[in-house]
């Protein structure tokens, strides 16, 4: 089932800045869809349009079958957002933050209390429930903001760089919670600068550059399309201390065999390494810049 | 609770005027001015909540993506400021009632002019808060405006103290009209009927104009 559909979406801000141009894609129910791109690439603009917070200039976008421009009220009760750089109210406790955001979703007080406790426990916030937000670490504050969105138990969750400032364990607990949500049928659109995060989570990803689609597909396709599905590192020959390791990107099995044969012949250590999404991203965005320059 | 206590302390200077003022009617005028200005400033300083919820905490984005309507957000945000200011207003009202020079109609009309002023300045607050892009301005603009709207014009003090040449300029400021009407209904000043009508028309027109301005500047969904 298609949960999000975007057709030729474009956004030019009132000042004339073109943030998005001709972007099209769709997201299926239960997917985690990652938006990647450099700073200012248009990720937040796209996310805000889909979360009904910003009007597009051209094209159409549908969330849960409703047009974001024509029928936003039908979408809003079913979505939740973690905005970029959101901060908690310093003089309010984490418990109150989450409880209030649960209550505005229309739950009864007892339901809201129960749900608040569940989300706080899942995100490791329960022991901090009565502290003031000002006394929380940066990571805990970020977890609190995420909890304020998760407490809504939304059908579609929009997260704009949600794990910024979290330690590795905190990031993983958020990943785990996102996976749990998708297993229950929620759909997630996520922007991130952490490519390991996208690699770990994304069912599909969209790389945008200067507002345009630079890549759309799966992580494996991203690596494959750029011809860096595998990297072979050939160490310098023994005794050649000043030599450098060669990093090769074989395109076929024949090329792999040739490299291995050469390594054996020259008594050089050959190691195989799967390409990372980061390498694919740099190549895709780099090519997009080159195309623009020509 | 802390905010309630602070709101009482912020009201302290007016209590000093009330206790120590010797000119006839000065204490009552200052109390009326205090009530008008408490409502006014509460409206104006909604700009800070609007700015911080939108640009700093980013709660507005989270609320847009929920069942909260723009109208309920605006009313909730505005009224919450008024609730916090209420203890100060109640203290001023209690002192006014203790002074003995009041009528029920006078008190009601004082609250009506103050509420109208509050509505107009809530709109100003929304227009400022929605268009301000940095925290320094969000804090300083309402403070500067509060001097222009509250402490300079004859709200705490009588209009007649001002030189004749300055009085028409003072009448350009909406808080002057609100205070003049309130003082009139408390029998502290005499003004002709057309000035009373002008005062109400001015306050209504100001609220309507600022409402229009706020509707153009403050957006639930960004353009």
Coordinates of C-alpha atoms in Angstrom, one line a residue:
Chain A
X1 CA 0.0 0.0 0.0
X2 CA 1.3 3.4 -1.0
X3 CA 1.5 5.8 1.9
X4 CA 3.3 8.7 0.4
X5 CA 3.3 9.7 -3.2
X6 CA 5.2 12.7 -4.6
X7 CA 4.8 13.9 -8.2
X8 CA 7.1 16.5 -9.7
X9 CA 7.3 18.4 -6.5
X10 CA 9.0 21.8 -6.5
X11 CA 9.4 24.6 -4.0
X12 CA 10.6 28.2 -4.6
X13 CA 10.6 30.3 -1.5
X14 CA 9.1 33.8 -1.6
X15 CA 12.6 35.3 -1.7
X16 CA 13.2 33.4 -5.0
X17 CA 15.4 30.6 -3.6
X18 CA 14.7 27.4 -5.5
X19 CA 14.8 24.6 -2.8
X20 CA 13.2 21.7 -4.7
X21 CA 12.7 20.8 -8.3
X22 CA 10.8 18.0 -10.0
X23 CA 11.1 15.4 -7.2
X24 CA 9.0 12.3 -7.6
X25 CA 8.9 9.1 -5.5
X26 CA 6.6 6.9 -3.4
X27 CA 6.8 5.2 0.0
X28 CA 5.1 2.0 0.8
X29 CA 3.5 1.2 4.1
X30 CA 5.9 0.0 6.8
X31 CA 9.0 1.3 5.0
X32 CA 11.8 3.4 6.4
X33 CA 12.6 5.9 3.6
X34 CA 15.8 7.9 4.1
X35 CA 16.4 11.3 2.6
X36 CA 20.0 12.1 2.1
X37 CA 21.8 15.2 0.8
X38 CA 24.3 17.8 1.7
X39 CA 23.4 20.8 3.8
X40 CA 20.8 23.0 2.0
X41 CA 20.0 20.2 -0.5
X42 CA 16.3 20.5 0.1
X43 CA 15.7 17.6 2.5
X44 CA 14.0 19.6 5.2
X45 CA 11.9 21.5 2.6
X46 CA 10.7 18.2 1.3
X47 CA 10.0 16.8 4.7
X48 CA 8.1 19.9 5.8
X49 CA 5.9 19.9 2.7
X50 CA 5.0 16.3 3.3
X51 CA 4.3 17.0 7.0
X52 CA 1.9 19.8 5.8
X53 CA 4.0 22.6 7.3
X54 CA 5.1 24.2 4.1
X55 CA 3.3 24.8 0.8
X56 CA 4.8 23.4 -2.4
X57 CA 5.1 25.7 -5.4
X58 CA 4.6 23.1 -8.1
X59 CA 3.7 19.4 -8.2
X60 CA 1.6 17.3 -5.9
X61 CA 2.1 15.3 -2.8
X62 CA -0.2 12.8 -1.2
X63 CA 0.1 11.3 2.3
X64 CA -2.3 8.5 3.2
X65 CA -4.1 9.3 0.0
X66 CA -4.8 12.9 0.9
X67 CA -3.3 15.9 -1.0
X68 CA -1.0 17.9 1.4
X69 CA -2.3 21.1 -0.1
X70 CA -6.0 20.4 -0.5
X71 CA -6.7 18.2 2.5
X72 CA -4.0 18.7 5.2
X73 CA -6.6 18.3 8.0
X74 CA -7.2 14.7 7.0
X75 CA -3.5 14.0 7.2
X76 CA -2.5 15.7 10.4
X77 CA -4.1 13.4 13.1
X78 CA -2.2 10.5 11.6
X79 CA 1.3 11.9 11.4
X80 CA 4.0 13.2 13.8
X81 CA 7.1 15.2 13.3
X82 CA 10.5 15.5 14.9
X83 CA 11.7 18.8 13.6
X84 CA 15.4 19.6 13.1
X85 CA 17.0 21.3 16.1
X86 CA 13.9 21.1 18.3
X87 CA 14.5 21.8 22.0
X88 CA 12.5 21.0 25.1
X89 CA 11.1 23.7 27.4
X90 CA 13.8 24.0 30.1
X91 CA 11.5 24.5 33.0
X92 CA 9.3 21.5 32.2
X93 CA 9.9 17.9 33.1
X94 CA 10.3 15.2 30.4
X95 CA 7.2 13.5 31.8
X96 CA 5.1 16.7 31.4
X97 CA 6.4 17.3 27.9
X98 CA 5.4 13.9 26.7
X99 CA 2.1 13.7 28.6
X100 CA 1.0 17.1 27.1
X101 CA 1.9 16.0 23.6
X102 CA -0.1 12.8 24.2
X103 CA -3.1 14.7 25.5
X104 CA -3.3 17.0 22.5
X105 CA -3.6 13.9 20.4
X106 CA -7.0 13.4 22.0
X107 CA -6.2 10.5 24.4
X108 CA -7.9 10.3 27.8
X109 CA -5.7 11.2 30.8
X110 CA -5.3 7.6 31.9
X111 CA -4.5 6.4 28.4
X112 CA -2.0 9.3 28.0
X113 CA -0.3 8.4 31.3
X114 CA 0.0 4.8 30.3
X115 CA 1.4 5.6 26.8
X116 CA 3.8 8.3 28.2
X117 CA 5.3 5.7 30.6
X118 CA 5.6 3.1 27.8
X119 CA 7.4 5.5 25.5
X120 CA 9.6 6.9 28.3
X121 CA 10.6 3.4 29.3
X122 CA 11.4 2.4 25.7
X123 CA 13.6 5.4 25.2
X124 CA 15.3 5.1 28.6
X125 CA 13.8 8.3 29.9
X126 CA 11.7 7.0 32.7
X127 CA 14.3 7.4 35.4
X128 CA 14.6 11.1 34.3
X129 CA 10.9 11.7 34.3
X130 CA 10.8 14.3 37.1
X131 CA 14.0 16.2 36.3
X132 CA 13.7 19.6 34.6
X133 CA 14.6 19.5 30.9
X134 CA 17.4 22.0 31.7
X135 CA 19.1 19.3 33.8
X136 CA 19.2 16.7 31.0
X137 CA 22.2 16.0 28.8
X138 CA 22.0 16.9 25.1
X139 CA 21.4 13.3 24.2
X140 CA 18.5 12.9 26.7
X141 CA 16.9 16.2 25.4
X142 CA 17.0 14.8 21.9
X143 CA 15.5 11.5 23.1
X144 CA 12.8 13.6 24.8
X145 CA 11.9 15.4 21.5
X146 CA 11.7 12.0 19.7
X147 CA 9.5 10.7 22.5
X148 CA 7.1 13.6 22.1
X149 CA 6.6 12.5 18.5
X150 CA 6.5 8.8 19.2
X151 CA 3.9 9.1 21.9
X152 CA 1.4 9.9 19.1
X153 CA 1.8 6.4 17.8
X154 CA 1.5 7.9 14.3
X155 CA 0.8 6.1 11.0
X156 CA 3.5 8.2 9.3
X157 CA 6.5 9.6 11.2
X158 CA 8.7 12.4 9.8
X159 CA 12.1 12.7 11.4
X160 CA 14.5 15.5 10.5
X161 CA 17.9 14.5 11.7
X162 CA 16.5 12.8 14.8
X163 CA 19.7 11.2 16.2
X164 CA 21.9 14.3 16.1
X165 CA 23.7 14.6 19.4
X166 CA 22.9 11.1 20.5
X167 CA 25.7 8.7 21.6
X168 CA 26.0 5.4 19.7
X169 CA 23.9 3.5 22.2
X170 CA 21.2 6.2 22.2
X171 CA 21.2 6.1 18.4
X172 CA 20.8 2.4 18.4
X173 CA 17.9 2.5 20.9
X174 CA 16.2 5.0 18.5
X175 CA 16.9 2.7 15.5
X176 CA 15.4 -0.2 17.5
X177 CA 12.3 1.8 18.3
X178 CA 11.9 2.9 14.7
X179 CA 12.1 -0.7 13.5
X180 CA 9.5 -1.7 16.1
X181 CA 7.2 1.0 14.8
X182 CA 7.5 -0.1 11.2
X183 CA 6.9 -3.7 12.2
X184 CA 3.6 -2.5 13.6
X185 CA 2.8 -0.9 10.3
X186 CA 4.1 2.7 10.7
X187 CA 5.9 4.4 7.8
X188 CA 8.9 6.5 8.4
X189 CA 10.5 9.3 6.4
X190 CA 13.9 10.2 7.9
X191 CA 16.5 12.7 7.0
X192 CA 20.0 12.1 8.2
X193 CA 23.6 13.0 7.7
X194 CA 24.7 9.7 9.3
X195 CA 25.2 7.4 6.4
X196 CA 25.6 4.4 8.7
X197 CA 22.2 5.2 10.0
X198 CA 20.7 5.2 6.5
X199 CA 22.5 2.0 5.7
X200 CA 21.2 0.3 8.8
X201 CA 17.6 1.5 8.5
X202 CA 16.7 2.5 5.0
X203 CA 14.4 0.3 2.9
X204 CA 14.7 2.9 0.2
X205 CA 16.6 6.1 -0.1
X206 CA 16.5 9.3 -2.0
X207 CA 19.6 11.4 -2.4
X208 CA 18.8 15.0 -3.3
X209 CA 21.3 17.6 -4.4
X210 CA 20.4 21.2 -5.0
X211 CA 16.8 20.3 -4.8
X212 CA 16.9 17.6 -7.5
X213 CA 16.9 13.9 -7.4
X214 CA 20.4 12.6 -7.6
X215 CA 19.5 9.0 -6.7
X216 CA 16.4 7.0 -5.8
X217 CA 16.6 3.3 -4.9
X218 CA 17.8 0.9 -2.2
X219 CA 21.2 1.1 -0.4
X220 CA 22.5 -1.9 -2.4
X221 CA 21.4 -0.2 -5.7
X222 CA 23.2 2.9 -4.6
X223 CA 26.4 1.0 -4.1
X224 CA 25.8 -1.0 -7.3
X225 CA 24.8 1.9 -9.6
X226 CA 28.0 3.7 -8.7
X227 CA 30.1 0.7 -9.5
X228 CA 31.5 0.4 -6.0
X229 CA 29.8 -2.7 -4.9
X230 CA 33.1 -4.0 -3.6
X231 CA 36.5 -2.6 -2.9
X232 CA 39.8 -4.6 -3.1
X233 CA 42.8 -3.4 -1.2
X234 CA 46.1 -4.6 -2.4
X235 CA 48.8 -4.0 0.3
X236 CA 52.4 -3.1 -0.7
X237 CA 54.8 -6.1 -1.3
X238 CA 56.7 -7.4 1.8
X239 CA 59.8 -5.3 2.3
X240 CA 58.5 -2.3 0.4
X241 CA 57.9 -0.1 3.4
X242 CA 57.4 3.1 1.4
X243 CA 54.8 1.6 -0.9
X244 CA 51.1 2.5 -0.7
X245 CA 48.1 0.2 -0.7
X246 CA 46.1 0.1 -3.9
X247 CA 42.4 0.5 -3.6
X248 CA 40.6 -1.0 -6.6
X249 CA 37.0 -1.2 -7.7
X250 CA 36.6 -4.3 -9.8
X251 CA 33.5 -4.2 -12.1
X252 CA 33.5 -7.9 -13.0
X253 CA 34.5 -11.4 -11.7
X254 CA 37.3 -11.4 -14.3
X255 CA 38.8 -8.3 -12.8
X256 CA 38.6 -9.7 -9.3
X257 CA 40.4 -12.8 -10.5
X258 CA 43.1 -10.8 -12.2
X259 CA 43.7 -8.8 -9.0
X260 CA 43.9 -11.9 -6.9
X261 CA 46.4 -13.5 -9.3
X262 CA 48.5 -10.4 -9.3
X263 CA 48.5 -10.4 -5.5
X264 CA 49.6 -14.0 -5.4
X265 CA 52.3 -13.5 -8.0
X266 CA 53.7 -10.4 -6.3
X267 CA 53.2 -11.9 -2.8
X268 CA 51.0 -9.0 -1.7
X269 CA 48.2 -9.2 0.8
X270 CA 44.8 -8.8 -0.9
X271 CA 41.7 -7.9 1.2
X272 CA 38.1 -7.5 0.1
X273 CA 35.8 -4.9 1.7
X274 CA 32.2 -4.1 0.9
X275 CA 31.7 -0.6 -0.2
X276 CA 30.0 1.7 2.2
X277 CA 27.0 3.9 1.5
X278 CA 29.2 6.9 2.4
X279 CA 31.4 6.1 -0.6
X280 CA 28.4 5.7 -2.8
X281 CA 26.9 9.0 -1.6
X282 CA 30.1 10.9 -2.2
X283 CA 30.3 9.5 -5.7
X284 CA 26.7 10.2 -6.5
X285 CA 26.7 13.8 -5.1
X286 CA 30.2 14.4 -6.7
X287 CA 28.9 13.3 -10.1
X288 CA 25.8 15.5 -9.7
X289 CA 28.2 18.5 -9.0
X290 CA 30.3 17.6 -12.1
X291 CA 27.2 17.4 -14.3
X292 CA 26.2 20.8 -13.1
X293 CA 29.6 22.3 -13.7
X294 CA 29.6 21.0 -17.3
Chain B
X1 CA 3.5 28.6 41.1
X2 CA 6.8 30.4 40.7
X3 CA 5.3 32.4 37.8
X4 CA 2.3 33.4 39.9
X5 CA 4.6 34.7 42.7
X6 CA 6.7 36.6 40.1
X7 CA 3.6 38.2 38.6
X8 CA 2.8 39.6 42.1
X9 CA 6.2 41.0 42.5
X10 CA 6.2 42.6 39.1
X11 CA 3.1 44.5 40.3
X12 CA 5.0 45.9 43.3
X13 CA 5.8 49.4 41.9
X14 CA 2.1 50.1 41.4
X15 CA 1.4 49.1 45.0
X16 CA 4.0 51.6 46.1
X17 CA 2.2 54.3 44.1
X18 CA -1.1 53.3 45.6
X19 CA 0.3 53.5 49.1
X20 CA 2.5 56.6 48.8
X21 CA 0.8 58.8 46.2
X22 CA -0.6 62.0 47.7
X23 CA -2.3 63.7 44.7
X24 CA -6.0 63.2 44.7
X25 CA -7.0 60.2 42.5
X26 CA -3.4 59.4 41.6
X27 CA -3.4 56.1 43.3
X28 CA -6.7 55.0 41.6
X29 CA -5.4 56.2 38.3
X30 CA -2.2 54.2 38.7
X31 CA -4.2 51.1 39.6
X32 CA -6.5 51.5 36.6
X33 CA -3.4 52.1 34.4
X34 CA -1.8 49.0 35.9
X35 CA -4.8 46.8 35.0
X36 CA -4.9 48.2 31.4
X37 CA -1.2 47.7 31.0
X38 CA -1.1 44.2 32.5
X39 CA -3.6 43.1 29.9
X40 CA -1.8 45.0 27.2
X41 CA 1.7 43.7 28.0
X42 CA 0.3 40.2 28.3
X43 CA -1.0 40.5 24.7
X44 CA 2.1 42.1 23.4
X45 CA 4.5 39.6 25.0
X46 CA 2.6 36.7 23.3
X47 CA 5.2 37.6 20.6
X48 CA 7.9 35.8 22.6
X49 CA 5.9 32.7 23.0
X50 CA 5.0 32.7 19.3
X51 CA 8.7 33.2 18.3
X52 CA 10.1 30.6 20.7
X53 CA 7.5 28.0 19.9
X54 CA 8.1 28.5 16.2
X55 CA 11.8 29.1 15.9
X56 CA 13.4 27.9 19.1
X57 CA 11.6 24.9 20.5
X58 CA 10.0 24.1 17.1
X59 CA 6.9 23.1 18.9
X60 CA 4.7 24.8 16.3
X61 CA 5.9 22.4 13.6
X62 CA 5.1 19.5 16.0
X63 CA 1.6 20.9 16.7
X64 CA 0.9 21.6 13.0
X65 CA 1.4 17.9 12.4
X66 CA -1.3 17.0 14.9
X67 CA -5.0 17.6 15.3
X68 CA -4.4 21.0 17.0
X69 CA -6.1 23.7 14.9
X70 CA -4.4 27.1 14.4
X71 CA -7.3 28.8 16.2
X72 CA -7.0 26.6 19.3
X73 CA -3.2 27.1 19.3
X74 CA -3.6 30.9 19.1
X75 CA -6.3 31.0 21.8
X76 CA -4.4 28.7 24.1
X77 CA -1.1 30.5 23.7
X78 CA -2.7 33.9 24.3
X79 CA -5.0 32.9 27.2
X80 CA -2.2 31.1 29.0
X81 CA -0.3 34.4 29.3
X82 CA -3.4 36.0 30.7
X83 CA -3.9 33.3 33.3
X84 CA -0.3 33.8 34.5
X85 CA -1.0 37.6 34.8
X86 CA -4.3 37.1 36.6
X87 CA -3.0 37.2 40.2
X88 CA -1.5 40.7 39.6
X89 CA -4.8 41.9 38.1
X90 CA -6.8 40.5 41.0
X91 CA -4.5 42.3 43.5
X92 CA -5.1 45.6 41.6
X93 CA -8.8 45.0 41.4
X94 CA -8.9 44.2 45.1
X95 CA -7.1 47.5 45.9
X96 CA -9.5 49.4 43.6
X97 CA -12.5 47.9 45.4
X98 CA -11.0 48.7 48.8
X99 CA -10.6 52.3 47.7
X100 CA -14.4 52.6 47.6
X101 CA -14.6 54.7 44.5
X102 CA -16.1 52.2 42.1
X103 CA -19.3 50.9 40.5
X104 CA -20.0 47.5 39.1
X105 CA -20.4 49.1 35.6
X106 CA -17.1 50.9 36.0
X107 CA -15.3 47.7 36.9
X108 CA -16.9 45.8 34.0
X109 CA -16.1 48.5 31.5
X110 CA -12.5 48.8 32.8
X111 CA -12.1 45.0 32.1
X112 CA -13.8 45.4 28.7
X113 CA -11.4 48.1 27.5
X114 CA -8.5 46.1 28.9
X115 CA -9.7 43.0 27.1
X116 CA -10.1 44.9 23.9
X117 CA -6.6 46.3 24.3
X118 CA -5.3 42.7 25.0
X119 CA -6.9 41.4 21.9
X120 CA -5.4 44.1 19.7
X121 CA -2.0 43.5 21.2
X122 CA -2.2 39.7 21.0
X123 CA -2.5 40.3 17.3
X124 CA 0.5 42.6 17.3
X125 CA 2.3 39.9 19.3
X126 CA 1.5 37.2 16.8
X127 CA 2.6 39.4 13.9
X128 CA 5.9 40.2 15.5
X129 CA 6.6 36.7 16.8
X130 CA 5.8 35.1 13.5
X131 CA 8.1 37.3 11.5
X132 CA 11.0 37.6 14.0
X133 CA 14.0 35.4 13.0
X134 CA 16.3 35.7 16.0
X135 CA 15.9 35.5 19.8
X136 CA 17.5 38.9 20.5
X137 CA 14.8 40.7 18.5
X138 CA 12.1 38.5 19.9
X139 CA 13.0 39.7 23.3
X140 CA 13.8 43.4 22.5
X141 CA 11.0 44.4 20.2
X142 CA 8.2 43.9 22.7
X143 CA 10.2 45.5 25.4
X144 CA 10.7 48.7 23.2
X145 CA 7.1 48.6 22.3
X146 CA 6.0 48.3 25.9
X147 CA 7.8 51.5 26.7
X148 CA 6.0 53.3 23.7
X149 CA 2.7 51.8 24.6
X150 CA 2.8 51.6 28.4
X151 CA 5.3 53.8 30.2
X152 CA 5.4 56.9 28.0
X153 CA 1.7 57.6 27.2
X154 CA -0.7 58.8 30.0
X155 CA -1.8 55.4 31.2
X156 CA -0.5 55.4 34.8
X157 CA -0.8 59.2 35.0
X158 CA -3.4 61.8 33.8
X159 CA -3.4 63.0 30.2
X160 CA -3.8 66.6 31.6
X161 CA -0.2 66.5 32.9
X162 CA 1.1 66.4 29.4
X163 CA 1.7 69.8 27.6
X164 CA -1.2 70.7 25.3
X165 CA 0.9 70.2 22.2
X166 CA 1.8 66.6 23.2
X167 CA -1.8 65.5 24.1
X168 CA -2.9 64.9 20.4
X169 CA 0.1 62.7 19.9
X170 CA -0.7 60.8 23.1
X171 CA -4.2 60.2 21.7
X172 CA -2.6 58.3 18.7
X173 CA -1.6 55.5 21.1
X174 CA -4.3 52.9 21.7
X175 CA -3.4 52.4 25.4
X176 CA -4.1 56.1 26.0
X177 CA -7.7 55.5 24.8
X178 CA -8.1 52.4 26.9
X179 CA -6.9 54.2 30.0
X180 CA -9.0 57.3 29.3
X181 CA -12.1 55.3 28.9
X182 CA -11.4 53.3 32.1
X183 CA -10.7 56.5 34.1
X184 CA -13.9 58.0 32.7
X185 CA -16.0 55.1 33.8
X186 CA -14.4 55.4 37.3
X187 CA -15.5 59.0 37.4
X188 CA -11.9 60.3 37.6
X189 CA -12.1 62.4 34.4
X190 CA -14.9 64.0 32.4
X191 CA -14.9 63.6 28.6
X192 CA -17.6 64.4 26.1
X193 CA -19.7 61.6 24.6
X194 CA -18.1 61.8 21.2
X195 CA -14.7 61.2 22.8
X196 CA -16.0 58.1 24.5
X197 CA -17.4 56.9 21.2
X198 CA -14.1 57.7 19.5
X199 CA -12.2 55.8 22.2
X200 CA -14.2 52.6 21.6
X201 CA -14.1 53.0 17.8
X202 CA -10.3 53.5 18.1
X203 CA -9.8 50.4 20.2
X204 CA -12.1 48.3 17.9
X205 CA -10.4 49.6 14.8
X206 CA -7.0 49.0 16.3
X207 CA -7.9 45.4 17.1
X208 CA -9.4 44.8 13.7
X209 CA -6.4 46.3 11.9
X210 CA -4.0 44.3 14.0
X211 CA -6.1 41.2 13.4
X212 CA -5.7 41.7 9.7
X213 CA -2.0 42.3 10.1
X214 CA -1.6 39.1 12.1
X215 CA -3.6 37.1 9.6
X216 CA -1.2 38.2 6.9
X217 CA 2.1 37.7 8.8
X218 CA 1.5 34.8 11.2
X219 CA 1.2 31.5 9.2
X220 CA 0.2 28.1 10.5
X221 CA 1.5 26.6 7.2
X222 CA 4.5 28.5 5.9
X223 CA 4.1 29.9 2.4

